[in-house]
Coordinates of C-alpha atoms in Angstrom, one line a residue:
M1 CA -4.3 18.4 2.7
A2 CA -2.3 15.3 1.6
E3 CA 1.3 15.8 0.5
S4 CA 1.9 15.2 -3.1
V5 CA 4.1 12.3 -4.2
P6 CA 7.2 13.5 -5.9
C7 CA 8.3 11.3 -8.8
R8 CA 11.4 11.1 -10.9
G9 CA 11.2 11.3 -14.6
D10 CA 11.4 7.5 -15.0
V11 CA 7.7 7.0 -14.4
T12 CA 5.8 6.4 -17.6
W13 CA 2.1 7.0 -17.0
T14 CA -0.2 4.3 -18.4
D15 CA -3.1 6.8 -18.6
P16 CA -1.9 10.3 -17.6
S17 CA -5.4 11.6 -16.8
C18 CA -6.6 8.7 -14.6
P19 CA -5.8 8.7 -10.9
V20 CA -6.3 4.9 -10.6
A21 CA -3.8 4.2 -13.5
R22 CA -1.3 6.7 -12.0
T23 CA -1.5 5.1 -8.6
L24 CA -1.0 1.6 -10.1
D25 CA 2.0 3.0 -12.0
L26 CA 3.5 4.1 -8.6
V27 CA 2.6 1.1 -6.3
G28 CA 0.6 -1.4 -8.3
D29 CA 2.9 -4.3 -8.4
R30 CA 2.5 -7.1 -5.9
W31 CA 5.8 -6.6 -4.0
S32 CA 5.4 -2.8 -3.6
L33 CA 2.0 -3.1 -1.9
L34 CA 3.3 -6.0 0.3
I35 CA 6.2 -3.8 1.4
V36 CA 3.8 -1.0 2.2
R37 CA 1.6 -3.4 4.1
D38 CA 4.5 -4.6 6.1
A39 CA 5.8 -1.1 6.8
M40 CA 2.3 -0.3 8.2
D41 CA 2.8 -3.4 10.4
G42 CA 6.1 -2.2 11.8
A43 CA 8.7 -3.5 9.4
R44 CA 11.7 -1.0 9.1
A45 CA 14.8 -2.8 8.0
F46 CA 15.7 -4.7 4.8
T47 CA 15.7 -8.0 6.6
D48 CA 12.3 -7.3 8.2
F49 CA 10.8 -6.9 4.7
Q50 CA 12.7 -9.9 3.3
Q51 CA 11.6 -12.2 6.1
R52 CA 8.0 -11.2 6.0
T53 CA 7.5 -11.4 2.3
G54 CA 10.1 -13.9 1.1
I55 CA 11.0 -11.6 -1.7
A56 CA 14.4 -12.1 -3.5
R57 CA 17.1 -9.6 -2.3
N58 CA 17.5 -8.0 -5.8
I59 CA 13.8 -7.4 -6.2
L60 CA 13.4 -6.1 -2.7
T61 CA 16.3 -3.7 -3.3
D62 CA 14.7 -2.4 -6.4
R63 CA 11.2 -2.0 -4.9
L64 CA 12.6 -0.2 -1.8
R65 CA 14.5 2.2 -4.1
R66 CA 11.5 2.9 -6.2
L67 CA 9.2 3.4 -3.2
V68 CA 11.7 5.9 -1.8
E69 CA 12.1 7.7 -5.2
R70 CA 8.3 7.9 -5.6
G71 CA 7.8 9.4 -2.1
I72 CA 6.1 6.4 -0.5
L73 CA 8.9 5.5 1.9
D74 CA 11.7 7.6 3.6
R75 CA 15.1 6.0 4.0
E76 CA 17.5 7.0 6.8
T77 CA 20.5 5.5 8.6
A78 CA 19.6 3.7 11.8
A79 CA 20.9 5.1 15.1
S80 CA 23.6 2.3 15.1
G81 CA 24.9 3.8 11.8
R82 CA 25.1 0.2 10.4
R83 CA 21.9 -0.2 8.4
Q84 CA 19.2 1.8 6.6
V85 CA 15.7 1.9 7.9
Y86 CA 12.5 2.7 6.0
T87 CA 9.5 4.6 7.2
L88 CA 6.2 5.5 5.5
T89 CA 5.8 9.1 4.3
Q90 CA 2.4 10.8 4.6
G91 CA 1.8 9.6 1.0
G92 CA 2.6 6.0 2.1
R93 CA 0.4 6.3 5.2
D94 CA -2.4 7.5 3.0
L95 CA -2.3 4.1 1.3
F96 CA -3.8 2.6 4.5
A97 CA -7.4 2.7 3.2
V98 CA -6.2 1.1 -0.1
V99 CA -4.6 -1.8 1.8
V100 CA -7.7 -2.2 4.0
A101 CA -10.0 -2.2 0.9
L102 CA -7.8 -4.9 -0.7
R103 CA -7.8 -6.9 2.5
Q104 CA -11.6 -6.7 2.8
W105 CA -12.1 -7.6 -0.8
G106 CA -9.8 -10.6 -0.3
E107 CA -11.6 -11.7 2.8
R108 CA -14.9 -11.7 0.8
H109 CA -13.6 -13.2 -2.5
A110 CA -10.2 -14.9 -2.1
F111 CA -11.0 -17.5 0.6
A112 CA -13.4 -20.3 0.9
P113 CA -16.1 -19.7 3.6
D114 CA -14.4 -22.0 6.1
E115 CA -10.8 -21.1 5.2
H116 CA -8.8 -19.4 8.0
H117 CA -7.0 -16.1 7.3
S118 CA -5.4 -13.2 9.3
E119 CA -7.7 -10.5 10.5
L120 CA -7.0 -6.8 10.9
V121 CA -8.4 -5.5 14.2
D122 CA -8.5 -2.1 15.9
E123 CA -6.7 -1.2 19.2
H124 CA -9.5 -2.9 21.1
G125 CA -9.3 -6.1 19.2
F126 CA -12.4 -5.7 17.2
A127 CA -12.6 -6.3 13.4
L128 CA -12.8 -3.1 11.3
A129 CA -16.1 -2.1 9.8
E130 CA -16.4 -2.7 6.0
L131 CA -15.2 0.2 4.0
R132 CA -17.9 1.7 1.9
P133 CA -17.7 4.8 -0.2
T134 CA -20.3 7.4 0.4
N135 CA -21.4 10.6 -1.4
S136 CA -21.2 14.1 0.1
L137 CA -24.3 13.4 2.2
G138 CA -23.1 10.1 3.6
T139 CA -25.2 7.9 1.4
P140 CA -23.5 4.7 0.2
V141 CA -22.6 4.7 -3.5
D142 CA -21.3 2.1 -5.9
S143 CA -20.3 1.9 -9.6
S144 CA -24.0 2.2 -10.7
T145 CA -24.5 5.5 -8.9
T146 CA -21.2 7.3 -9.8
S147 CA -19.5 8.4 -12.9
V148 CA -16.1 9.8 -13.9
R149 CA -16.0 13.5 -15.0
R150 CA -13.3 14.3 -17.5
N151 CA -11.7 17.6 -16.9

């Protein structure tokens, strides 16, 4: 069972009953997802995130604070005692499939056919299989074969 993401009272839900809207309220801005992406790729320190993203210091400070407050990142003092380091919480690690889905969509739709881009590979150097949602029987589904049930 995934851990729940604790949130402070400063989050205003765009659509309180929609999981997609709530997720976007928590991590939906460009910088937050790029910070999560880089944390998945080994970034830990403020300077790591700043160098990888090119984000302005004030915006990075704000996004790191929000991601900690919202339970996506943990912050602790480094062994040296001189800086803070950030690690993904279980909730942050659970965003891996989201980042992979965005990456795969981008590979299909955001690049020209002959345009070069980075590639996510597994521990053996092979490209990941395309993420595809399936139903409870393992049959592929899409927006024409699913619906939202309102509780």
